[in-house]
Short mmCIF file of C-alpha atoms in Angstrom, two decimals:
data_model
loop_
_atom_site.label_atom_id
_atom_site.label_comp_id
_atom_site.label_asym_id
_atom_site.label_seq_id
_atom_site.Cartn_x
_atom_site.Cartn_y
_atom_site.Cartn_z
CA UNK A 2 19.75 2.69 -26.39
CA UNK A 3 16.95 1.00 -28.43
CA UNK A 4 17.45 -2.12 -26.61
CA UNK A 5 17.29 -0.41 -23.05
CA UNK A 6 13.76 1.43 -24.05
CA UNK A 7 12.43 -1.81 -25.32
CA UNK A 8 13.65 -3.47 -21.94
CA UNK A 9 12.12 -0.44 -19.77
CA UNK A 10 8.81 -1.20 -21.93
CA UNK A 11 8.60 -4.56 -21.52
CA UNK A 12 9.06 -4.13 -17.84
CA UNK A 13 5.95 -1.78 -17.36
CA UNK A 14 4.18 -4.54 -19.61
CA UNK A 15 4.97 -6.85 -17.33
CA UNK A 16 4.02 -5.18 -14.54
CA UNK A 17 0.71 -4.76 -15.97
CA UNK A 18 0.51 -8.56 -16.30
CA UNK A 19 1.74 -8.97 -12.68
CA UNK A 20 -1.44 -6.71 -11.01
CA UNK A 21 -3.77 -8.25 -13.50
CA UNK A 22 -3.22 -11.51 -12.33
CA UNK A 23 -3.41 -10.28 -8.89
CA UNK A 24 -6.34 -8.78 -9.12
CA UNK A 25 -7.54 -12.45 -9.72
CA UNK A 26 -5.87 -13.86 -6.95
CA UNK A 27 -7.25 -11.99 -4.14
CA UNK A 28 -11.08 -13.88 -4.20
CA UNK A 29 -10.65 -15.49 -1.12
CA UNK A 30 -11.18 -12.28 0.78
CA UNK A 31 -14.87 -11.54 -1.30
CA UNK A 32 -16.14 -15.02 0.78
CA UNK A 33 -17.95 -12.75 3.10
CA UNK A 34 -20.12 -11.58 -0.21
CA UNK A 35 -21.57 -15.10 -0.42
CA UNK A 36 -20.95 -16.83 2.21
CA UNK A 37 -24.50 -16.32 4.79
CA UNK A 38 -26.29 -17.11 1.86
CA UNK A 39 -24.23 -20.17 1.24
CA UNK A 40 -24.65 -21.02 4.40
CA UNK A 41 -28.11 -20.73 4.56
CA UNK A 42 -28.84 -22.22 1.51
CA UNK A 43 -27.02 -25.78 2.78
CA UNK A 44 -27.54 -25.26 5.96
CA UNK A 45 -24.74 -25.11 7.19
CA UNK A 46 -23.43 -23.30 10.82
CA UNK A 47 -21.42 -20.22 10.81
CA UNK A 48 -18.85 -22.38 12.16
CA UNK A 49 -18.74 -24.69 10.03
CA UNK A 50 -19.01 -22.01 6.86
CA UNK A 51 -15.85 -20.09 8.68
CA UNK A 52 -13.87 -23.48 8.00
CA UNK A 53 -15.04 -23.48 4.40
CA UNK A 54 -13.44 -20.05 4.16
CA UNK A 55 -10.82 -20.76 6.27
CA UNK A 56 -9.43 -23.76 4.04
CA UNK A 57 -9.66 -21.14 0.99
CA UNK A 58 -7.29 -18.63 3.45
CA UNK A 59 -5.04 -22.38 4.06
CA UNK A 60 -5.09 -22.77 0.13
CA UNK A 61 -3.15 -19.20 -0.12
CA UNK A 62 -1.08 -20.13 2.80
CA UNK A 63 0.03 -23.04 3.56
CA UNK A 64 1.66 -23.91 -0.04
CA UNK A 65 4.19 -20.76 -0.16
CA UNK A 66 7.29 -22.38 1.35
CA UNK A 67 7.29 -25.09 -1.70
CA UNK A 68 5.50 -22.84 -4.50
CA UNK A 69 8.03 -20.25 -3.44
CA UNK A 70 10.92 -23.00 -4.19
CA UNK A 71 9.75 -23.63 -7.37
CA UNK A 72 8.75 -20.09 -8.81
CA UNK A 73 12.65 -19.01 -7.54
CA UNK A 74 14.17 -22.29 -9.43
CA UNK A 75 11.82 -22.33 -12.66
CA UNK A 76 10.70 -19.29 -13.09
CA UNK A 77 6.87 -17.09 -12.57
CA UNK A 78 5.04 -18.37 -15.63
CA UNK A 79 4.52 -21.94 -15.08
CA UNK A 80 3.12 -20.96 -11.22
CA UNK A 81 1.04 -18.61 -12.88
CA UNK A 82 -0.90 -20.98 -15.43
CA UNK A 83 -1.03 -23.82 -12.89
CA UNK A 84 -2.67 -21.24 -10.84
CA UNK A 85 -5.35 -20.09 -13.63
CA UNK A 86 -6.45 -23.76 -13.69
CA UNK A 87 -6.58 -24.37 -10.12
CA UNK A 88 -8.78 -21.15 -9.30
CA UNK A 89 -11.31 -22.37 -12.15
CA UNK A 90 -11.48 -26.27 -10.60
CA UNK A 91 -12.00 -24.92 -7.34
CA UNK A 92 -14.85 -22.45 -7.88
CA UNK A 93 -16.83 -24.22 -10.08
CA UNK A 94 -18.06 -26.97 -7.95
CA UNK A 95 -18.63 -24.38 -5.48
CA UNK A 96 -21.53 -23.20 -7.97
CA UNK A 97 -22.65 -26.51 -8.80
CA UNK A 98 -23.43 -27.41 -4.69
CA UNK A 99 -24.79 -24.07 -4.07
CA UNK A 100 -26.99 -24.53 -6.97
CA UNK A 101 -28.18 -28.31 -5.89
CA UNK A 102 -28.09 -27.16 -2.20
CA UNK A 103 -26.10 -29.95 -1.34
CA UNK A 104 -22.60 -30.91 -0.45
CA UNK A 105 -20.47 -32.62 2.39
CA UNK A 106 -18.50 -29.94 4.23
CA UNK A 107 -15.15 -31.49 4.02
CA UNK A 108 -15.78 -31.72 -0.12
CA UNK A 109 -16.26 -27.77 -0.13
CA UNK A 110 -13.09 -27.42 1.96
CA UNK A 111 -10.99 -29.19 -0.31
CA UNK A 112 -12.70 -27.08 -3.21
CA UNK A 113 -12.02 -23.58 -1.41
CA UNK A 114 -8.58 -24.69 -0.48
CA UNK A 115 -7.80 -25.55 -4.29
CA UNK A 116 -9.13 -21.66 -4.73
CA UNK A 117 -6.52 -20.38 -2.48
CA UNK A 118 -3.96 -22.79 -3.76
CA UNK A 119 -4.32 -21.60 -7.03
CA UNK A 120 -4.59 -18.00 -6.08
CA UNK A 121 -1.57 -18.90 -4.33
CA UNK A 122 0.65 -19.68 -7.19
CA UNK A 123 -0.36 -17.22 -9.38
CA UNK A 124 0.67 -14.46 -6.68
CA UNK A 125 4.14 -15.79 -6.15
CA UNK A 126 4.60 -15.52 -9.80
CA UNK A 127 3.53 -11.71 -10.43
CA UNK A 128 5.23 -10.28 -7.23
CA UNK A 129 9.31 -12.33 -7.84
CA UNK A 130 8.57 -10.74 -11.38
CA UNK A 131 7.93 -7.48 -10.17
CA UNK A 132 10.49 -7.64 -7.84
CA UNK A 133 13.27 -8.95 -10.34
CA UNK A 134 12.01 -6.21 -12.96
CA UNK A 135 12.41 -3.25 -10.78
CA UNK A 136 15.53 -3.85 -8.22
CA UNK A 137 16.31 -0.20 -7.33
CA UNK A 138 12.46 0.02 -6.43
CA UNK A 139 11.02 -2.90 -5.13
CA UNK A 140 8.77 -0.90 -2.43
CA UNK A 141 7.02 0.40 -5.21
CA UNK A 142 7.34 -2.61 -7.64
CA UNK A 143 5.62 -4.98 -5.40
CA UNK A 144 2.69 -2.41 -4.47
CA UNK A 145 1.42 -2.55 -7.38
CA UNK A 146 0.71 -6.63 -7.66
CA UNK A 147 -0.12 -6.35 -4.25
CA UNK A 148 -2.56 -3.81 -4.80
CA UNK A 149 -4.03 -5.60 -6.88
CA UNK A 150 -4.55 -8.76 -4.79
CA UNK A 151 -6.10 -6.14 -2.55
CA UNK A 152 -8.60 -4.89 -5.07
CA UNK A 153 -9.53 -8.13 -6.39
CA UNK A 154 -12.15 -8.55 -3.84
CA UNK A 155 -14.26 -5.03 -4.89
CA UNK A 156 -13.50 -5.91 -8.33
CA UNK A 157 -15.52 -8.97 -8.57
CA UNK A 158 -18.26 -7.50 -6.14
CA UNK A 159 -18.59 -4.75 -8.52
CA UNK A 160 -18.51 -6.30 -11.84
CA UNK A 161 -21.38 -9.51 -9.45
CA UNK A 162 -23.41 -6.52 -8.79
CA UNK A 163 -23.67 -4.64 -11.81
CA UNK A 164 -24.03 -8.03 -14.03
CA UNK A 165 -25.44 -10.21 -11.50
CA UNK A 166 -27.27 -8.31 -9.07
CA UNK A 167 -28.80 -10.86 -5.51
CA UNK A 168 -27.97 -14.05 -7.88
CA UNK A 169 -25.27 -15.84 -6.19
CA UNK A 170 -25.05 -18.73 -8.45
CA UNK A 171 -24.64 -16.45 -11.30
CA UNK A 172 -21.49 -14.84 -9.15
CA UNK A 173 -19.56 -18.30 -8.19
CA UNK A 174 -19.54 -18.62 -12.12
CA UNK A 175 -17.90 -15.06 -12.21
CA UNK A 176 -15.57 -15.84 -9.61
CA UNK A 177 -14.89 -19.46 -11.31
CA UNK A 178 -14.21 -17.49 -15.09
CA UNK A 179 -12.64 -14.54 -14.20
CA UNK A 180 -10.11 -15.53 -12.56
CA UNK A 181 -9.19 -18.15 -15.04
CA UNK A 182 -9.38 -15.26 -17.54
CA UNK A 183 -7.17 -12.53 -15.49
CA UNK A 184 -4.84 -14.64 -15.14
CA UNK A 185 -4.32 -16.73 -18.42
CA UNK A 186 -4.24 -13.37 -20.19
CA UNK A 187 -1.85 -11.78 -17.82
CA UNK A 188 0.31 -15.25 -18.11
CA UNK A 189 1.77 -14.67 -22.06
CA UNK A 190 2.75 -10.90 -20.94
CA UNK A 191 4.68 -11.81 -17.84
CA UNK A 192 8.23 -11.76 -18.47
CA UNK A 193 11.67 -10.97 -16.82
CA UNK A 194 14.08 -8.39 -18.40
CA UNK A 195 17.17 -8.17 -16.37
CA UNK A 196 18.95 -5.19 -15.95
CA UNK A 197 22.78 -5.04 -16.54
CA UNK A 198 23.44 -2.05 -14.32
CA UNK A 199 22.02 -3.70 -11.24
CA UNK A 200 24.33 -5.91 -9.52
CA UNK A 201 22.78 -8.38 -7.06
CA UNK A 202 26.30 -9.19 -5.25
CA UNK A 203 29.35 -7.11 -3.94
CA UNK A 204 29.55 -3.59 -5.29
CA UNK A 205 32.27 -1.95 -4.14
CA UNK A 206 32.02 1.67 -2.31
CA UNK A 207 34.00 4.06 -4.03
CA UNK A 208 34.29 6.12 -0.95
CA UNK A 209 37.64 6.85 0.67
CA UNK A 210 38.92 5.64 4.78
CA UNK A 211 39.94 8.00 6.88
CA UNK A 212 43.73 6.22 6.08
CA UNK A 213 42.90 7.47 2.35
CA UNK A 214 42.66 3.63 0.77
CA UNK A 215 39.56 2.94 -0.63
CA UNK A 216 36.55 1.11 1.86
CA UNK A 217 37.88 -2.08 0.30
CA UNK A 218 34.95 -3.32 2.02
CA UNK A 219 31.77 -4.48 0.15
CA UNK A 220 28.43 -4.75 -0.25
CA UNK A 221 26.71 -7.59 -0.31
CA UNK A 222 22.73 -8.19 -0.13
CA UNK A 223 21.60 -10.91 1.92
CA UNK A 224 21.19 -14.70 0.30
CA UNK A 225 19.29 -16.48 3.49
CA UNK A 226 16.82 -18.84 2.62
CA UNK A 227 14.99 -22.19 3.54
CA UNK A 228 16.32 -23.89 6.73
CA UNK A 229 18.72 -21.01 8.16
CA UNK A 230 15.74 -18.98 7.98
CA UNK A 231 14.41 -21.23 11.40
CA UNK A 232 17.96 -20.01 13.07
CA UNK A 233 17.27 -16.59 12.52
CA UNK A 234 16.08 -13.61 14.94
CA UNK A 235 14.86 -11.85 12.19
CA UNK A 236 12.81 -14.57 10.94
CA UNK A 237 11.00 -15.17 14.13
CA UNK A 238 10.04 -10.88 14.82
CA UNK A 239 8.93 -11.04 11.69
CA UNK A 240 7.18 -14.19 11.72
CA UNK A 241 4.94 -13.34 14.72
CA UNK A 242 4.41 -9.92 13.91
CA UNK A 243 2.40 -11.30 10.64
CA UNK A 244 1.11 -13.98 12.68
CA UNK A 245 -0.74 -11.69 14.89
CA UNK A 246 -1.82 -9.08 12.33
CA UNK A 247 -2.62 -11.33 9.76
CA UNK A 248 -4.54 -13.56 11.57
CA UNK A 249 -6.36 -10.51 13.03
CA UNK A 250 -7.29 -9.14 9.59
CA UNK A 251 -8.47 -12.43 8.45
CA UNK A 252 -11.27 -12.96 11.05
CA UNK A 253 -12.98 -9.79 10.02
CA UNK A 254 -12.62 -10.21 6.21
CA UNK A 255 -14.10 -13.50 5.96
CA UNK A 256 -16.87 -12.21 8.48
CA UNK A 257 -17.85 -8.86 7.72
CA UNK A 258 -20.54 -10.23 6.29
CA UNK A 259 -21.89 -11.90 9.46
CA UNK A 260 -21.13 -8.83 11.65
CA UNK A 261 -23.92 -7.02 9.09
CA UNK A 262 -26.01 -9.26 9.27
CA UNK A 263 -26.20 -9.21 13.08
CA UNK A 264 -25.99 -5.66 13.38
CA UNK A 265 -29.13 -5.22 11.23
CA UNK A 266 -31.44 -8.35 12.49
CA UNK A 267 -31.24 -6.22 15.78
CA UNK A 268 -31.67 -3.04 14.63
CA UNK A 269 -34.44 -3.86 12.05
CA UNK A 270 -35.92 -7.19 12.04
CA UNK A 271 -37.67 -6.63 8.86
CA UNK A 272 -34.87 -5.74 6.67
CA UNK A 273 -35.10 -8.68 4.08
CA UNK A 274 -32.50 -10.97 2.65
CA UNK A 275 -31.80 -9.01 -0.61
CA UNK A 276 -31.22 -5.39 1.69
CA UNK A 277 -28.80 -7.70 3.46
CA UNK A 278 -27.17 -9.22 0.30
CA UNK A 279 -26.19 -5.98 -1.06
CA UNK A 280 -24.84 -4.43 2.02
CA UNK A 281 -22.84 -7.62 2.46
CA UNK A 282 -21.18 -6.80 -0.86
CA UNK A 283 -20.33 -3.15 0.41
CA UNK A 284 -18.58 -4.08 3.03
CA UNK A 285 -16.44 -6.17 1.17
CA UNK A 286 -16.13 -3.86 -1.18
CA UNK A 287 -15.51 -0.92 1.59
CA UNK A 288 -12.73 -3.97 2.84
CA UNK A 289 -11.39 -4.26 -0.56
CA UNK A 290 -10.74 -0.86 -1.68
CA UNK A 291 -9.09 0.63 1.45
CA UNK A 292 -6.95 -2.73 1.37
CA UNK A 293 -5.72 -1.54 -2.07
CA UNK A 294 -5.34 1.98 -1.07
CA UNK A 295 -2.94 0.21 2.34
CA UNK A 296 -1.06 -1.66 0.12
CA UNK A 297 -0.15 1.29 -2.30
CA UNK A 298 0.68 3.77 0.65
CA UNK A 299 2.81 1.45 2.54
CA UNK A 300 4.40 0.22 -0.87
CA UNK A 301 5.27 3.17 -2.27
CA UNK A 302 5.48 5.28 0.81
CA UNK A 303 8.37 2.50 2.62
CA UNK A 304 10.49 3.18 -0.40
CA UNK A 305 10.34 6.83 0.52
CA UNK A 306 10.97 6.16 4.05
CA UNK A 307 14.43 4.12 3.20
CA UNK A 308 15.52 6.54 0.35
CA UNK A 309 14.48 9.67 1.86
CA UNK A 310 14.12 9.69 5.54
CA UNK A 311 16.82 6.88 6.10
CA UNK A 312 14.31 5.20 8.36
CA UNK A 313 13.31 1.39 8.41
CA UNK A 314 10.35 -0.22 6.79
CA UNK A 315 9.30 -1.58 9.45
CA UNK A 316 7.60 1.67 10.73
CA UNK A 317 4.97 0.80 8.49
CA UNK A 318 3.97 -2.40 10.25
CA UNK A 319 3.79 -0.07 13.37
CA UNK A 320 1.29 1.59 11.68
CA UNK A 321 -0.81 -1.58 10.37
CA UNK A 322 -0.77 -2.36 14.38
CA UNK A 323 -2.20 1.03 15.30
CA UNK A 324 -4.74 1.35 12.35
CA UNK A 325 -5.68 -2.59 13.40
CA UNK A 326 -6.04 -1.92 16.90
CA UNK A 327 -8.19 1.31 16.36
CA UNK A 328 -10.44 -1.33 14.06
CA UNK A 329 -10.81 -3.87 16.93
CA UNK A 330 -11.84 -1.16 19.37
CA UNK A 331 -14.60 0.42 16.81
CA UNK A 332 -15.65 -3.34 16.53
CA UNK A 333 -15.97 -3.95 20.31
CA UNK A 334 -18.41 -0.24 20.50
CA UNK A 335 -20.32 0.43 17.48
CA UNK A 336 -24.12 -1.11 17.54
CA UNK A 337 -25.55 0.99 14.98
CA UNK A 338 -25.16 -0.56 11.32
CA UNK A 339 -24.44 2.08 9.72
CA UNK A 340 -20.87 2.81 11.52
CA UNK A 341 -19.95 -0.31 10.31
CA UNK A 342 -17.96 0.86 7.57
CA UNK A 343 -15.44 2.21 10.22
CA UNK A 344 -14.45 -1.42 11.18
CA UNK A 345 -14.84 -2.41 7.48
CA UNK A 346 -12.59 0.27 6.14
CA UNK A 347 -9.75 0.80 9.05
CA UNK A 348 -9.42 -3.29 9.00
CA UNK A 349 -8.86 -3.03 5.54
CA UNK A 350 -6.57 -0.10 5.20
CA UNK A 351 -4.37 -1.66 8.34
CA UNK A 352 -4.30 -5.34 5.98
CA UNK A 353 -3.33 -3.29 3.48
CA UNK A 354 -0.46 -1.51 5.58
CA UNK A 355 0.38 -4.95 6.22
CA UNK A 356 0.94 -7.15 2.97
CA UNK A 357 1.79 -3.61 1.23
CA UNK A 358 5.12 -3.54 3.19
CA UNK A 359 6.34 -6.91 3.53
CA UNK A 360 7.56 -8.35 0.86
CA UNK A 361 9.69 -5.83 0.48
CA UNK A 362 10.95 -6.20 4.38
CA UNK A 363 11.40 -10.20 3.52
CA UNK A 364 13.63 -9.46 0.17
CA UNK A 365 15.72 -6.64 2.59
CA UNK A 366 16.35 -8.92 4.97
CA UNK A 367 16.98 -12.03 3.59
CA UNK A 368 17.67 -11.33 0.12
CA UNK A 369 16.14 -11.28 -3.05
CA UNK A 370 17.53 -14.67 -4.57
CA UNK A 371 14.81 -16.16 -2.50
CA UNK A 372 11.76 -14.22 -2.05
CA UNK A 373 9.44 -15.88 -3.32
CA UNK A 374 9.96 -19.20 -0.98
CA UNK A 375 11.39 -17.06 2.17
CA UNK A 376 7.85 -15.30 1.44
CA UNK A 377 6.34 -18.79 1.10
CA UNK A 378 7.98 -18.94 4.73
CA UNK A 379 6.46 -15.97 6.23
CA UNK A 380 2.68 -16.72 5.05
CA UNK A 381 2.49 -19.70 6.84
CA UNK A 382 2.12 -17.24 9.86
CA UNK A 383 -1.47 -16.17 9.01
CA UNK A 384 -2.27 -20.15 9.41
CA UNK A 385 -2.54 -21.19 13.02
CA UNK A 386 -3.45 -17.36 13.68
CA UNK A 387 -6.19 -17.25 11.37
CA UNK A 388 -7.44 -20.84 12.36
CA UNK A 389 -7.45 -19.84 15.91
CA UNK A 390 -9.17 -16.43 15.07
CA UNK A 391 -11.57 -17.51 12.90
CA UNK A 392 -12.91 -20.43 14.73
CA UNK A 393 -13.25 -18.39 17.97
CA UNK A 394 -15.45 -15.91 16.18
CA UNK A 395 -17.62 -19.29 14.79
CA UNK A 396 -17.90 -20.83 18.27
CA UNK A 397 -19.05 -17.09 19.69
CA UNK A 398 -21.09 -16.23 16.80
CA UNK A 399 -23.31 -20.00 17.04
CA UNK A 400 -23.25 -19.61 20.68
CA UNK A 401 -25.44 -16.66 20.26
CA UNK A 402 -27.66 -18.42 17.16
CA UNK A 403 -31.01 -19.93 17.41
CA UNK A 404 -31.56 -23.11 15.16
CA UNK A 405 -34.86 -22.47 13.29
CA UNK A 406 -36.74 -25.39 12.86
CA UNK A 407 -36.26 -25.89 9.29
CA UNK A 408 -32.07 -26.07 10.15
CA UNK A 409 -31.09 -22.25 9.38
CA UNK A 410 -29.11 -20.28 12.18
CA UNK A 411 -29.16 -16.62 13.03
CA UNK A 412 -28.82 -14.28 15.54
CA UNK A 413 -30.33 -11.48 16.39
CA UNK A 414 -28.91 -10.24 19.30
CA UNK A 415 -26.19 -7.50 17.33
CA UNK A 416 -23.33 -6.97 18.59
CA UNK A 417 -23.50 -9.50 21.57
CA UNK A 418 -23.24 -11.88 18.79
CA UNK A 419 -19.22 -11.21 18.35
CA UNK A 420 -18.39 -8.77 20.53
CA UNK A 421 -16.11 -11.20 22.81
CA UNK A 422 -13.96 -12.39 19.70
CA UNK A 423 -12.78 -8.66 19.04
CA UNK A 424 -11.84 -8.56 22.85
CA UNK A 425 -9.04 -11.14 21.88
CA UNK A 426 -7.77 -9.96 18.83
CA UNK A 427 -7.73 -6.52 20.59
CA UNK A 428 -5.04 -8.16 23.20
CA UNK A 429 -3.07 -9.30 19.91
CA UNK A 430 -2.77 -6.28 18.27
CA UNK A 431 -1.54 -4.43 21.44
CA UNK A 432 0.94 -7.36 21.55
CA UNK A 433 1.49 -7.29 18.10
CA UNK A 434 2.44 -3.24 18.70
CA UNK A 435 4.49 -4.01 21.78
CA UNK A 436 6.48 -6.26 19.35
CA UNK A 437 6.90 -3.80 16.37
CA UNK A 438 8.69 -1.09 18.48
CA UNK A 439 10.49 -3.37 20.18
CA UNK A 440 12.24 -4.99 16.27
CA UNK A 441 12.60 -1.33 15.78
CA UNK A 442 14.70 -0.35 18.13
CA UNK A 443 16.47 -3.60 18.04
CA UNK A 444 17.36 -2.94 14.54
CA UNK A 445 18.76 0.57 15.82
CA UNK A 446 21.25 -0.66 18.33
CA UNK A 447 22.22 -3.48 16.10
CA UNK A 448 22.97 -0.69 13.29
CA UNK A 449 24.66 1.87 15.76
CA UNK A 450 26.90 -1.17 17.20
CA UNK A 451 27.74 -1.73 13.94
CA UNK A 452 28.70 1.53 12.85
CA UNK A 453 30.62 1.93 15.96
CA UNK A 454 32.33 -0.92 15.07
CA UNK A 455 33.34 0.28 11.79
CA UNK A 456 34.32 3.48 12.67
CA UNK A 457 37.08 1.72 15.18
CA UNK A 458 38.21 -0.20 12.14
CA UNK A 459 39.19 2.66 10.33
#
């Protein structure tokens, strides 16, 4: 009995650890906070500052399938401290060229992308631990890490603003230290306690067949990982589902920032570059704190929907598709800056909806054994999506930006200065809807065929 309650503590412990060092790994989405003045400060075209952000989004992304590997063969915690290194290397360069004003682009995409990388890492190493702590409850396990990578964005905007308010030097430094901090601390708490009454593989059901013998049938959870993954349906719903949605979410967070800044040039021209700063950071902090509350609901609330209702997870991507679609068409008719939190906030409750659910769909589906690298799978969705996305919103946004003669860009002419990139990514997300219902009741048949099929057998 001792043992078990120092087990059960242990596990909250870690758990602790796990959303700490999540809340550090989710900087890549406060880039809108910094980036226009980044930008303006090196000159450099929204384009061309979308790939500097994009490469930190790559960093998180395009690493999973082999970080994943590792964190499910040698454990969380050495991820985790390679990650606490990487997020400090890749930040603080980032303050030394925006300090000098000076830097080759493809030199600050290899910086941001060592960000992400390292956020990366760390990630995959709180969420398997949370999931491995907590079988019964993984819905809920996971939220809690994943709200945290939600948070992290309003986290560091709040703690920039309070401590470091319109210096964005002062900030890159925060972002460069804190994470390195979050996550080193969280690292010598993170641990795995397993638990002897779970049983990972075949359980038998102790309830009787209609011919009175035991269901000597079992039980087993899913073990499907690295290439079969490519051979299965699943994989492939799944896969573009996230694609779309993810890709969707992306453009806005890591340009939020610009769509306030156009929005306000046209509706006052004098506003000034602090006024513009600060309600940068509230949009991103808007973003950041309705992601958290997404990721909590759709956590916590798809464990009630299995448990409780008997219904599939997967109803809560259908409603990260609605909540995203509703953002896209606020996007595409609100011209008055101040109704700009609507698109801020619904985008980041619906990428909330969105990352709050699916780890938990991936370790249903395929299994627990590999999460972390079937995850690694999955997140290589948001890559071509979110290049596509994002660099279509650069293209549009410069297309509409006058080149001042001392080599800054802006545009002034509100919401004509995006409005055509939300047109597209509202066609996604209505595809991306179409898609959801369709797994849905995919998943149905394929359960009632089954059941039919069992109750034949007996």
């Amino acid at each position: 009995m001792h043992q078990d309650q120092d087990a059960h503590r242990g596990r909250l412990i870690a758990s602790v650890a796990a959303t700490v060092i999540s809340l550090a790994c989710g900087t890549n989405y406060v880039y809108s906070a910094w980036a226009p003045q980044f930008a303006e400060k090196l000159r450099l075209s929204t384009t061309e500052s979308n790939l500097i952000g994009l490469f930190g989004n790559l960093g998180m992304y395009t690493m999973g399938v082999p970080i994943g590997m590792f964190v499910d063969d040698r454990g969380s915690r050495p991820a985790v401290l390679a990650g606490a290194f990487l997020l400090a290397i890749g930040y603080v360069p980032l303050c030394i060229s925006f300090e000098k004003a000076a830097g080759s682009v493809p030199v600050l995409c290899f910086f941001s992308y060592l960000t992400g990388l390292g956020g990366c890492m760390a990630f995959a190493g709180a969420v398997k631990t949370s999931a491995l702590n907590w079988p019964s409850h993984r819905g809920t396990a996971t939220a809690f890490p994943l709200a945290g990578f939600g948070l992290s964005a309003f986290f560091f905007s709040f703690v920039g603003a309070i401590l470091f308010p319109g210096s964005t030097s002062s900030f890159l430094l925060l972002l460069a230290w804190g994470t390195f901090g979050l996550t080193s601390i969280g690292y010598f708490f993170l641990k795995v306690y397993p638990q002897v009454s779970y049983q990972e593989v075949p359980t038998q059901s102790s309830e009787p067949s209609s011919s009175g013998r035991a269901r000597s049938r079992s039980v087993t959870e899913p073990d499907v990982r690295g290439v079969k993954l490519l051979f299965c349906l699943d994989f492939w719903q799944l896969f573009s589902i996230m694609a779309i949605l993810a890709g969707t979410g992306l453009m806005t967070i890591n340009n939020i920032g610009n769509d306030a800044n156009a929005l306000w040039k046209h509706y006052d021209p004098s506003v000034d570059e602090t006024f513009l700063v600060s309600h940068q950071q509230i949009h991103v902090s808007i973003l950041s704190v309705f992601n958290f509350v997404g990721r909590l609901l759709s956590g916590i609330g798809s464990d009630y929907l299995v448990k409780t209702l008997r219904a599939s997870r997967i109803w809560c991507l259908a409603v990260a598709c609605l909540i995203f679609l509703l953002a896209q068409i606020c996007a595409l008719q609100i011209e008055m800056p101040h109704k700009l939190v609507f698109v801020s906030g619904l985008s980041g409750l619906a990428y909330g909806f969105l990352f709050g659910v699916f780890p938990s769909i991936v370790a249903e589906t395929f299994g627990i054994g590999g999460l972390s690298q079937n995850w690694g799978f999955m997140t290589l969705a948001p890559v071509a999506s979110g290049n596509v996305f994002n660099l279509l919103y650069g293209r549009i946004y410069d297309h509409h930006s006058v080149v001042e003669p001392d080599g800054t860009r802006s545009c002034d002419d509100g919401i004509a200065c995006y409005r055509s990139a939300y047109a597209v990514t509202s066609t996604a997300c209505a595809l991306g809807l179409f898609i959801t219902i369709y797994i849905i009741h995919y998943q149905r048949t394929q359960y009632l065929k089954a059941k039919d099929k069992l109750d034949e057998e007996d």
